[in-house]
Amino acid sequence: MKIGNSELIRNIDNYCINDLGIPSIVLMENAALKVIKNIDFQKFKSFTIVCGTGNNGGDGLAVARQLFSRNMKIDVFIVGNHSMSKDCFANYNILKNIGIDIKHIITCEDMINLREALLENDMAIDAIFGVGLTRKIEGIYEEVIKSINKSNSYIMAIDIPSGMKCDSFGILGTSIEANKTISFEVYKKGFLDYEGEKYIGTIIVEKIGVPEYVVNKFHHKEYLTEIGDVKNIIKKRNKCAHKGDFGRITIMAGSENFTGAAYISTEAAVRSGAGLVTLCTKKSILDILKSKLVEAMSMSYEDIAFEGVISNSDSIAIGPGMGNNELTLKCVKNILSKNGCPVVLDADALNVLKGNLELLKNSKRKIIITPHMGEMSRLTGVDVESLIENRIGIAVNFAKEYKVIVLLKGYNTIITDGNEVYVNSTGNSKMASGGMGDTLTGIIASFIGQGYEPFKATIVSAYIHGYCGDILSKEMFCVNASHVIEKIPYVVEYLVK
């Protein structure tokens, strides 16, 4: 699903109207019909439609007319005394000609009828502000939004909840808290906010008659990963295949205090379908891990066969539990300085890159880095708060500069190669526990080793990782790494079908 901002919407609208000759009021009518499509008329019979004076308000007035034509009870309000946009005014006049009473809210005294309607009706439809809002909401608009939120009505927002930023994260003072948002053409960038779910509820993105090539003409290659994207990437296995066909994966991980990280990342690679997995770790913890990893091979860095394993690998993961020390830096330098297979850098392999970013620039390998916010802050020198405000932009710029794939962990994980951006749509807070990042590293290394193109492998791995957590969280209070690892092959099988 495409992600876009207000500039994209303006460009699309202008092209459709000026170049294709599609009247803007036709797009408005299409939008209204898509809102109607998403209303359960078995459940909702009466409606409070609250409109602004711009085109979002026009959408709301068109929805009111469609509801009236279906013999639904409606109460229609317009907030503010600004002059209406052309299409908003056209729909306003149609409603007046039909004989529908439209109440204007300009002062707090005008709020009485709104509160009564909200008390009586089943659904409130928010059509006050659209994607073009940039100013802080205050005055009568703030009072109206607060009244809608306090009501017991089911709240449906048109295109974007009034008060929510479209282009970045956050709200403009206050915002509608919708149960459902019917958005048009693209998933709005503001919906990716950490707190976004509180305001947007369930999101439905509907097409309103814009040709797809027009959207593509202005779109910036930013997408929300959906299950169909993943199904299109994952391949069924050839019935004649053997373990050698599914990759030789090497995991470099673990230290005396972090044997679990080595175990988890290795086991995740095994359970994700890798043909042959080898853990390379410190000699002091080798015996402990050998006894646990019955389906993977293991060796120490000092092993005579170590260099041969590295050179024959189809993918390598470095970092989980290794420690931020000279040994880790030495391992990273050793691998990145040689030609060979793609490399996944996680955890301490990222920490040792601080001040050593030339290792990324100078390497001839395909590199995937998987930082969380703290690690990305250390790599870039950008504070975490600023990172949260501009996750996509910072990740894209880093990927471009260092020619790597960046997977920036967090709510709506960002995956980018500097050209395209995919925002992961799976995962939840019940997965917030130690070992989850190690699990993801193992999955990514596994899919790359199985022959998937590294960028696609990273997209798929993030989705599968979160999807496992989403399924498990339906029946569990908390989801641990071991739970996810156990679930991986079942989820992959489901996605392959």
Short mmCIF file of C-alpha atoms in Angstrom, two decimals:
data_model
loop_
_atom_site.label_atom_id
_atom_site.label_comp_id
_atom_site.label_asym_id
_atom_site.label_seq_id
_atom_site.Cartn_x
_atom_site.Cartn_y
_atom_site.Cartn_z
CA MET A 1 0.00 0.00 0.00
CA LYS A 2 1.37 3.39 -1.00
CA ILE A 3 2.20 5.96 1.70
CA GLY A 4 1.87 9.65 0.89
CA ASN A 5 1.74 13.18 2.26
CA SER A 6 -0.29 16.32 1.60
CA GLU A 7 1.98 17.41 -1.28
CA LEU A 8 1.31 14.13 -3.06
CA ILE A 9 -2.44 14.59 -2.63
CA ARG A 10 -2.28 18.16 -3.98
CA ASN A 11 -0.27 17.05 -7.00
CA ILE A 12 -2.68 14.20 -7.72
CA ASP A 13 -5.73 16.46 -7.39
CA ASN A 14 -4.23 19.18 -9.58
CA TYR A 15 -3.23 16.71 -12.30
CA CYS A 16 -6.64 15.02 -12.33
CA ILE A 17 -8.47 18.36 -12.50
CA ASN A 18 -6.18 20.37 -14.79
CA ASP A 19 -4.62 17.71 -17.04
CA LEU A 20 -7.24 14.98 -17.18
CA GLY A 21 -10.31 17.16 -16.88
CA ILE A 22 -11.84 15.23 -14.00
CA PRO A 23 -14.06 17.73 -12.15
CA SER A 24 -13.04 18.02 -8.51
CA ILE A 25 -16.65 17.57 -7.44
CA VAL A 26 -16.63 14.14 -9.12
CA LEU A 27 -13.69 13.10 -6.91
CA MET A 28 -15.60 14.50 -3.92
CA GLU A 29 -18.68 12.45 -4.82
CA ASN A 30 -16.57 9.32 -5.25
CA ALA A 31 -15.05 9.93 -1.81
CA ALA A 32 -18.51 10.28 -0.28
CA LEU A 33 -19.67 7.02 -1.84
CA LYS A 34 -16.63 5.21 -0.43
CA VAL A 35 -17.46 6.52 3.04
CA ILE A 36 -21.02 5.22 2.62
CA LYS A 37 -19.64 1.85 1.51
CA ASN A 38 -17.89 1.48 4.87
CA ILE A 39 -20.91 2.17 7.09
CA ASP A 40 -22.73 -0.79 8.62
CA PHE A 41 -26.35 0.26 8.21
CA GLN A 42 -27.55 -2.69 10.26
CA LYS A 43 -25.77 -1.14 13.23
CA PHE A 44 -25.89 2.61 12.55
CA LYS A 45 -29.16 4.40 11.74
CA SER A 46 -28.61 8.00 12.82
CA PHE A 47 -25.72 10.34 12.09
CA THR A 48 -24.15 13.59 13.24
CA ILE A 49 -22.12 15.02 10.36
CA VAL A 50 -19.73 17.79 11.43
CA CYS A 51 -18.13 19.68 8.55
CA GLY A 52 -15.57 22.38 7.99
CA THR A 53 -15.68 24.88 5.15
CA GLY A 54 -12.98 23.34 2.96
CA ASN A 55 -13.04 20.31 0.69
CA ASN A 56 -13.05 17.89 3.63
CA GLY A 57 -16.24 19.62 4.71
CA GLY A 58 -17.54 19.20 1.17
CA ASP A 59 -16.91 15.46 1.46
CA GLY A 60 -18.97 15.47 4.65
CA LEU A 61 -21.86 17.36 3.06
CA ALA A 62 -21.88 14.91 0.14
CA VAL A 63 -21.96 12.04 2.66
CA ALA A 64 -24.90 13.73 4.40
CA ARG A 65 -26.81 13.84 1.11
CA GLN A 66 -26.11 10.18 0.43
CA LEU A 67 -27.30 9.26 3.92
CA PHE A 68 -30.45 11.33 3.45
CA SER A 69 -31.18 9.53 0.18
CA ARG A 70 -31.06 6.27 2.14
CA ASN A 71 -33.66 7.60 4.57
CA MET A 72 -31.22 7.85 7.46
CA LYS A 73 -31.68 10.36 10.27
CA ILE A 74 -29.05 13.08 9.93
CA ASP A 75 -27.99 16.21 11.80
CA VAL A 76 -25.61 18.39 9.79
CA PHE A 77 -23.30 21.04 11.24
CA ILE A 78 -20.78 23.45 9.72
CA VAL A 79 -18.07 24.79 12.03
CA GLY A 80 -16.60 28.27 11.61
CA ASN A 81 -17.48 31.33 9.55
CA HIS A 82 -14.80 31.10 6.87
CA SER A 83 -15.92 31.22 3.25
CA MET A 84 -16.51 27.80 1.76
CA SER A 85 -14.45 26.20 -1.00
CA LYS A 86 -16.23 25.99 -4.36
CA ASP A 87 -17.12 22.30 -4.07
CA CYS A 88 -18.07 22.57 -0.43
CA PHE A 89 -20.44 25.43 -1.31
CA ALA A 90 -21.93 23.40 -4.18
CA ASN A 91 -22.78 20.52 -1.86
CA TYR A 92 -24.03 22.97 0.76
CA ASN A 93 -26.49 24.44 -1.75
CA ILE A 94 -27.71 21.01 -2.82
CA LEU A 95 -28.51 20.13 0.78
CA LYS A 96 -30.29 23.45 1.31
CA ASN A 97 -32.32 22.91 -1.87
CA ILE A 98 -33.31 19.45 -0.69
CA GLY A 99 -34.59 21.06 2.48
CA ILE A 100 -32.03 19.77 4.95
CA ASP A 101 -31.47 22.02 7.96
CA ILE A 102 -27.77 22.84 8.33
CA LYS A 103 -26.76 24.33 11.65
CA HIS A 104 -23.76 26.65 11.90
CA ILE A 105 -21.40 26.57 14.87
CA ILE A 106 -19.56 29.85 15.33
CA THR A 107 -19.68 30.46 19.08
CA CYS A 108 -19.91 28.25 22.16
CA GLU A 109 -23.64 29.05 22.40
CA ASP A 110 -24.10 27.22 19.09
CA MET A 111 -22.77 24.00 20.65
CA ILE A 112 -26.07 23.08 22.35
CA ASN A 113 -27.60 21.49 19.26
CA LEU A 114 -24.38 19.60 18.51
CA ARG A 115 -24.26 18.08 21.99
CA GLU A 116 -27.90 17.02 21.71
CA ALA A 117 -27.30 15.42 18.32
CA LEU A 118 -24.24 13.56 19.58
CA LEU A 119 -26.31 12.28 22.48
CA GLU A 120 -29.12 11.05 20.23
CA ASN A 121 -27.31 9.68 17.18
CA ASP A 122 -25.36 6.45 16.65
CA MET A 123 -22.43 7.79 14.62
CA ALA A 124 -20.49 11.04 14.39
CA ILE A 125 -18.79 11.73 11.05
CA ASP A 126 -15.76 14.03 11.21
CA ALA A 127 -15.31 16.20 8.12
CA ILE A 128 -13.88 19.33 9.73
CA PHE A 129 -10.28 19.41 8.50
CA GLY A 130 -8.41 17.40 5.88
CA VAL A 131 -4.79 16.79 4.94
CA GLY A 132 -3.99 20.47 4.35
CA LEU A 133 -4.26 21.55 8.00
CA THR A 134 -1.03 22.99 9.41
CA ARG A 135 -2.16 25.38 12.16
CA LYS A 136 -2.91 24.54 15.77
CA ILE A 137 -6.55 23.81 16.50
CA GLU A 138 -8.07 26.25 18.95
CA GLY A 139 -11.20 28.21 19.75
CA ILE A 140 -14.53 26.84 18.62
CA TYR A 141 -12.84 24.07 16.60
CA GLU A 142 -11.16 22.76 19.73
CA GLU A 143 -14.47 22.81 21.61
CA VAL A 144 -16.26 20.93 18.83
CA ILE A 145 -13.59 18.24 18.64
CA LYS A 146 -13.59 17.78 22.41
CA SER A 147 -17.37 17.39 22.40
CA ILE A 148 -17.24 14.77 19.67
CA ASN A 149 -14.54 12.82 21.51
CA LYS A 150 -16.47 12.93 24.80
CA SER A 151 -19.65 11.62 23.21
CA ASN A 152 -20.65 7.98 23.15
CA SER A 153 -21.08 8.08 19.38
CA TYR A 154 -19.04 5.82 17.12
CA ILE A 155 -16.67 8.24 15.35
CA MET A 156 -15.75 7.93 11.67
CA ALA A 157 -13.19 10.34 10.21
CA ILE A 158 -13.10 11.27 6.53
CA ASP A 159 -9.59 11.00 5.01
CA ILE A 160 -7.76 11.96 8.23
CA PRO A 161 -8.93 12.72 11.78
CA SER A 162 -9.28 16.48 12.17
CA GLY A 163 -6.25 17.78 14.03
CA MET A 164 -3.87 15.01 13.06
CA LYS A 165 -0.76 15.95 11.09
CA CYS A 166 -0.65 14.45 7.61
CA ASP A 167 3.03 14.85 6.79
CA SER A 168 4.71 14.07 10.10
CA PHE A 169 3.96 12.61 13.49
CA GLY A 170 1.76 14.17 16.12
CA ILE A 171 -1.34 16.31 16.43
CA LEU A 172 -2.01 20.02 16.12
CA GLY A 173 -3.08 20.72 19.68
CA THR A 174 -6.03 18.35 19.74
CA SER A 175 -7.47 15.75 17.39
CA ILE A 176 -10.54 13.69 16.71
CA GLU A 177 -10.17 10.22 18.23
CA ALA A 178 -11.80 8.12 15.54
CA ASN A 179 -12.96 4.53 15.74
CA LYS A 180 -12.48 4.26 11.99
CA THR A 181 -10.82 6.44 9.36
CA ILE A 182 -11.77 6.20 5.69
CA SER A 183 -8.76 7.59 3.84
CA PHE A 184 -8.38 8.07 0.11
CA GLU A 185 -5.85 6.83 -2.46
CA VAL A 186 -2.83 6.48 -0.11
CA TYR A 187 -2.00 5.72 3.50
CA LYS A 188 -1.09 9.05 5.08
CA LYS A 189 2.40 9.41 6.55
CA GLY A 190 1.01 10.85 9.77
CA PHE A 191 -0.74 7.54 10.47
CA LEU A 192 2.67 6.03 11.24
CA ASP A 193 2.89 7.96 14.51
CA TYR A 194 3.65 5.95 17.67
CA GLU A 195 0.45 7.37 19.19
CA GLY A 196 -1.46 7.26 15.91
CA GLU A 197 -3.77 4.36 16.67
CA LYS A 198 -5.45 6.40 19.40
CA TYR A 199 -6.64 8.89 16.78
CA ILE A 200 -7.15 6.88 13.60
CA GLY A 201 -8.69 3.64 14.88
CA THR A 202 -9.18 1.15 12.07
CA ILE A 203 -7.91 2.49 8.74
CA ILE A 204 -9.52 1.78 5.40
CA VAL A 205 -7.84 3.22 2.28
CA GLU A 206 -10.21 3.56 -0.66
CA LYS A 207 -9.65 4.45 -4.32
CA ILE A 208 -11.79 7.35 -5.54
CA GLY A 209 -11.27 7.16 -9.29
CA VAL A 210 -7.72 8.43 -9.69
CA PRO A 211 -5.88 6.43 -12.38
CA GLU A 212 -3.04 4.43 -10.86
CA TYR A 213 -0.45 5.89 -13.23
CA VAL A 214 -1.27 9.35 -11.88
CA VAL A 215 -0.56 8.25 -8.31
CA ASN A 216 2.67 6.58 -9.47
CA LYS A 217 3.71 9.76 -11.31
CA PHE A 218 3.99 11.69 -8.04
CA HIS A 219 4.55 8.93 -5.49
CA HIS A 220 7.90 8.80 -3.63
CA LYS A 221 8.21 4.98 -3.41
CA GLU A 222 7.10 4.69 0.20
CA TYR A 223 4.92 1.69 1.04
CA LEU A 224 3.17 -0.02 3.92
CA THR A 225 3.99 -3.74 3.77
CA GLU A 226 0.85 -5.83 3.40
CA ILE A 227 0.37 -9.57 3.49
CA GLY A 228 -0.03 -9.68 -0.30
CA ASP A 229 3.43 -8.14 -0.76
CA VAL A 230 4.97 -10.90 1.34
CA LYS A 231 3.01 -13.67 -0.37
CA ASN A 232 4.29 -12.41 -3.72
CA ILE A 233 7.91 -12.70 -2.55
CA ILE A 234 7.98 -16.04 -0.72
CA LYS A 235 8.46 -18.99 -3.04
CA LYS A 236 7.21 -22.56 -2.70
CA ARG A 237 9.96 -25.12 -2.33
CA ASN A 238 10.96 -27.39 -5.17
CA LYS A 239 10.07 -30.96 -4.20
CA CYS A 240 13.48 -32.14 -5.46
CA ALA A 241 15.48 -29.61 -3.41
CA HIS A 242 18.00 -30.59 -0.71
CA LYS A 243 19.57 -28.75 2.22
CA GLY A 244 22.33 -27.30 0.06
CA ASP A 245 19.70 -25.44 -1.94
CA PHE A 246 18.53 -23.47 1.08
CA GLY A 247 21.73 -21.76 2.00
CA ARG A 248 24.73 -21.88 4.26
CA ILE A 249 24.21 -19.32 6.99
CA THR A 250 26.86 -18.25 9.47
CA ILE A 251 25.95 -16.54 12.74
CA MET A 252 28.73 -14.78 14.64
CA ALA A 253 27.33 -14.13 18.10
CA GLY A 254 27.55 -14.55 21.85
CA SER A 255 29.90 -13.94 24.77
CA GLU A 256 30.19 -15.14 28.37
CA ASN A 257 27.27 -13.05 29.61
CA PHE A 258 25.14 -13.32 26.49
CA THR A 259 24.93 -16.95 25.41
CA GLY A 260 21.18 -16.51 24.90
CA ALA A 261 21.65 -14.04 22.05
CA ALA A 262 23.80 -16.54 20.16
CA TYR A 263 21.31 -19.35 20.74
CA ILE A 264 18.27 -17.27 19.75
CA SER A 265 19.71 -15.86 16.51
CA THR A 266 21.00 -19.27 15.43
CA GLU A 267 17.78 -21.08 16.28
CA ALA A 268 15.75 -18.41 14.45
CA ALA A 269 17.83 -19.01 11.31
CA VAL A 270 17.22 -22.75 11.58
CA ARG A 271 13.47 -22.38 12.11
CA SER A 272 13.19 -19.93 9.19
CA GLY A 273 14.19 -22.62 6.73
CA ALA A 274 17.95 -22.28 6.33
CA GLY A 275 19.61 -25.38 4.91
CA LEU A 276 22.79 -25.33 7.01
CA VAL A 277 23.46 -22.99 9.92
CA THR A 278 26.78 -22.58 11.70
CA LEU A 279 27.28 -20.59 14.89
CA CYS A 280 30.73 -19.08 15.33
CA THR A 281 31.38 -17.91 18.86
CA LYS A 282 33.96 -17.62 21.64
CA LYS A 283 35.70 -20.81 22.64
CA SER A 284 34.78 -20.28 26.31
CA ILE A 285 31.05 -20.70 25.64
CA LEU A 286 31.19 -23.16 22.75
CA ASP A 287 30.38 -26.28 24.78
CA ILE A 288 27.35 -24.64 26.41
CA LEU A 289 25.88 -23.70 23.05
CA LYS A 290 26.77 -27.00 21.36
CA SER A 291 24.61 -28.84 23.87
CA LYS A 292 21.60 -26.65 23.05
CA LEU A 293 21.92 -26.25 19.28
CA VAL A 294 21.14 -29.76 18.09
CA GLU A 295 20.13 -28.66 14.56
CA ALA A 296 22.99 -26.25 13.88
CA MET A 297 26.74 -26.63 13.70
CA SER A 298 29.02 -24.59 15.93
CA MET A 299 32.67 -23.64 16.14
CA SER A 300 34.96 -21.10 17.76
CA TYR A 301 36.70 -18.25 15.98
CA GLU A 302 39.99 -20.10 16.53
CA ASP A 303 38.78 -23.21 14.70
CA ILE A 304 40.94 -24.15 11.73
CA ALA A 305 37.81 -24.41 9.57
CA PHE A 306 36.54 -20.91 10.46
CA GLU A 307 37.83 -19.07 7.37
CA GLY A 308 36.48 -21.79 5.10
CA VAL A 309 33.03 -21.53 6.65
CA ILE A 310 33.04 -17.76 6.17
CA SER A 311 34.12 -17.94 2.53
CA ASN A 312 31.50 -20.60 1.72
CA SER A 313 28.61 -18.78 3.42
CA ASP A 314 25.57 -17.52 1.54
CA SER A 315 24.85 -15.02 4.31
CA ILE A 316 26.52 -13.93 7.54
CA ALA A 317 25.03 -12.28 10.62
CA ILE A 318 27.32 -10.55 13.12
CA GLY A 319 26.70 -8.97 16.48
CA PRO A 320 24.09 -10.47 18.81
CA GLY A 321 25.52 -10.67 22.32
CA MET A 322 29.15 -10.23 21.23
CA GLY A 323 29.87 -7.19 23.39
CA ASN A 324 31.09 -3.75 22.42
CA ASN A 325 34.78 -4.64 22.38
CA GLU A 326 37.90 -5.10 20.27
CA LEU A 327 37.03 -8.70 19.32
CA THR A 328 33.72 -7.60 17.85
CA LEU A 329 35.36 -4.75 15.93
CA LYS A 330 38.02 -7.16 14.66
CA CYS A 331 35.34 -9.59 13.43
CA VAL A 332 33.40 -6.82 11.69
CA LYS A 333 36.55 -5.47 10.01
CA ASN A 334 37.59 -8.96 8.94
CA ILE A 335 34.26 -9.73 7.29
CA LEU A 336 33.57 -6.34 5.71
CA SER A 337 37.06 -6.02 4.25
CA LYS A 338 36.61 -9.13 2.08
CA ASN A 339 34.43 -9.79 -0.92
CA GLY A 340 31.62 -12.24 -0.38
CA CYS A 341 28.03 -12.83 0.59
CA PRO A 342 25.62 -10.30 2.17
CA VAL A 343 26.15 -9.44 5.85
CA VAL A 344 23.60 -8.57 8.52
CA LEU A 345 24.98 -6.28 11.24
CA ASP A 346 23.08 -6.13 14.51
CA ALA A 347 23.55 -5.14 18.15
CA ASP A 348 27.24 -4.91 19.08
CA ALA A 349 28.32 -5.11 15.44
CA LEU A 350 26.55 -1.75 15.13
CA ASN A 351 27.91 -0.36 18.38
CA VAL A 352 31.51 -0.85 17.25
CA LEU A 353 30.77 1.09 14.05
CA LYS A 354 30.57 4.34 15.99
CA GLY A 355 33.54 6.29 14.67
CA ASN A 356 34.24 3.52 12.13
CA LEU A 357 31.55 4.14 9.53
CA GLU A 358 34.15 4.06 6.77
CA LEU A 359 33.96 0.27 7.14
CA LEU A 360 30.50 0.44 5.59
CA LYS A 361 31.53 2.76 2.78
CA ASN A 362 34.62 0.78 1.88
CA SER A 363 33.04 -2.67 1.95
CA LYS A 364 32.15 -4.42 -1.29
CA ARG A 365 29.58 -6.64 0.42
CA LYS A 366 25.84 -6.03 0.51
CA ILE A 367 25.22 -4.89 4.09
CA ILE A 368 22.01 -4.86 6.11
CA ILE A 369 22.02 -2.96 9.40
CA THR A 370 19.25 -3.49 11.96
CA PRO A 371 19.50 -0.75 14.62
CA HIS A 372 16.93 0.18 17.22
CA MET A 373 16.51 3.88 17.97
CA GLY A 374 19.37 4.03 20.48
CA GLU A 375 21.80 2.32 18.13
CA MET A 376 20.72 4.53 15.22
CA SER A 377 21.24 7.58 17.40
CA ARG A 378 24.80 6.49 18.17
CA LEU A 379 25.52 5.78 14.50
CA THR A 380 24.15 9.07 13.19
CA GLY A 381 24.72 11.43 16.11
CA VAL A 382 21.03 12.41 15.92
CA ASP A 383 19.18 12.41 19.25
CA VAL A 384 16.36 9.89 19.68
CA GLU A 385 13.62 12.53 19.82
CA SER A 386 14.67 13.93 16.45
CA LEU A 387 14.91 10.41 15.06
CA ILE A 388 11.33 9.70 16.04
CA GLU A 389 10.20 12.89 14.29
CA ASN A 390 11.93 11.96 11.02
CA ARG A 391 12.58 8.23 11.06
CA ILE A 392 12.00 7.71 7.36
CA GLY A 393 14.10 10.65 6.18
CA ILE A 394 17.08 9.83 8.40
CA ALA A 395 16.99 6.12 7.51
CA VAL A 396 16.81 6.91 3.78
CA ASN A 397 19.69 9.37 3.94
CA PHE A 398 21.88 6.93 5.88
CA ALA A 399 21.11 4.11 3.43
CA LYS A 400 22.00 6.36 0.49
CA GLU A 401 25.20 7.69 2.00
CA TYR A 402 26.61 4.33 3.08
CA LYS A 403 24.97 2.18 0.36
CA VAL A 404 23.39 -0.19 2.88
CA ILE A 405 19.94 -1.52 3.65
CA VAL A 406 18.61 0.00 6.87
CA LEU A 407 16.04 -1.74 9.04
CA LEU A 408 15.20 0.79 11.75
CA LYS A 409 13.38 -1.07 14.50
CA GLY A 410 10.40 0.23 16.41
CA TYR A 411 6.67 0.70 16.02
CA ASN A 412 6.15 0.51 12.24
CA THR A 413 9.72 -0.65 11.54
CA ILE A 414 11.30 1.20 8.60
CA ILE A 415 13.11 -0.76 5.86
CA THR A 416 14.90 1.16 3.12
CA ASP A 417 17.67 0.76 0.58
CA GLY A 418 17.80 4.52 0.04
CA ASN A 419 15.55 4.29 -3.00
CA GLU A 420 12.39 2.60 -1.74
CA VAL A 421 10.89 2.59 1.74
CA TYR A 422 8.74 -0.14 3.27
CA VAL A 423 7.05 0.37 6.62
CA ASN A 424 6.29 -2.87 8.41
CA SER A 425 2.67 -3.28 9.48
CA THR A 426 3.04 -6.21 11.90
CA GLY A 427 4.19 -6.57 15.51
CA ASN A 428 2.92 -5.27 18.83
CA SER A 429 4.02 -4.18 22.31
CA LYS A 430 3.55 -7.68 23.76
CA MET A 431 6.78 -8.55 21.92
CA ALA A 432 8.78 -5.99 23.90
CA SER A 433 11.26 -8.37 25.51
CA GLY A 434 14.89 -9.40 25.28
CA GLY A 435 15.94 -11.51 22.32
CA MET A 436 13.44 -10.18 19.79
CA GLY A 437 16.12 -8.35 17.82
CA ASP A 438 18.32 -11.45 17.84
CA THR A 439 15.39 -13.43 16.46
CA LEU A 440 14.87 -10.96 13.62
CA THR A 441 18.58 -11.05 12.76
CA GLY A 442 18.46 -14.83 12.42
CA ILE A 443 15.38 -14.67 10.20
CA ILE A 444 16.92 -12.07 7.88
CA ALA A 445 20.17 -14.03 7.56
CA SER A 446 18.18 -17.18 6.83
CA PHE A 447 16.09 -15.70 4.02
CA ILE A 448 19.10 -14.04 2.40
CA GLY A 449 20.97 -17.34 2.60
CA GLN A 450 18.06 -19.12 0.95
CA GLY A 451 18.57 -16.93 -2.10
CA TYR A 452 16.15 -14.06 -1.61
CA GLU A 453 17.32 -10.64 -2.76
CA PRO A 454 18.57 -8.89 0.43
CA PHE A 455 16.11 -5.97 0.39
CA LYS A 456 13.14 -8.27 -0.21
CA ALA A 457 14.47 -10.72 2.38
CA THR A 458 14.60 -7.93 4.96
CA ILE A 459 11.03 -6.81 4.18
CA VAL A 460 9.72 -10.38 4.40
CA SER A 461 11.63 -11.14 7.60
CA ALA A 462 10.31 -8.10 9.44
CA TYR A 463 6.76 -8.95 8.42
CA ILE A 464 7.04 -12.61 9.46
CA HIS A 465 8.66 -11.69 12.78
CA GLY A 466 5.83 -9.30 13.64
CA TYR A 467 3.11 -11.56 12.24
CA CYS A 468 4.23 -14.37 14.56
CA GLY A 469 3.93 -11.95 17.46
CA ASP A 470 0.49 -10.76 16.35
CA ILE A 471 -0.87 -14.31 16.21
CA LEU A 472 0.65 -15.30 19.54
CA SER A 473 -0.47 -12.11 21.30
CA LYS A 474 -4.12 -13.00 20.77
CA GLU A 475 -3.78 -15.68 23.44
CA MET A 476 -0.73 -14.57 25.46
CA PHE A 477 -0.08 -11.72 27.87
CA CYS A 478 3.53 -11.44 26.71
CA VAL A 479 5.35 -12.96 23.75
CA ASN A 480 8.98 -14.01 24.14
CA ALA A 481 11.63 -14.78 21.53
CA SER A 482 11.28 -18.54 22.04
CA HIS A 483 7.55 -18.30 21.30
CA VAL A 484 8.22 -16.45 18.03
CA ILE A 485 10.94 -18.91 16.99
CA GLU A 486 8.58 -21.83 17.53
CA LYS A 487 5.90 -20.15 15.40
CA ILE A 488 8.07 -19.12 12.42
CA PRO A 489 7.74 -22.23 10.19
CA TYR A 490 3.96 -22.30 10.63
CA VAL A 491 3.63 -18.66 9.61
CA VAL A 492 5.93 -19.10 6.60
CA GLU A 493 3.91 -22.12 5.47
CA TYR A 494 0.70 -20.09 5.75
CA LEU A 495 2.22 -17.26 3.70
CA VAL A 496 3.48 -19.63 1.01
CA LYS A 497 0.02 -21.06 0.36
#
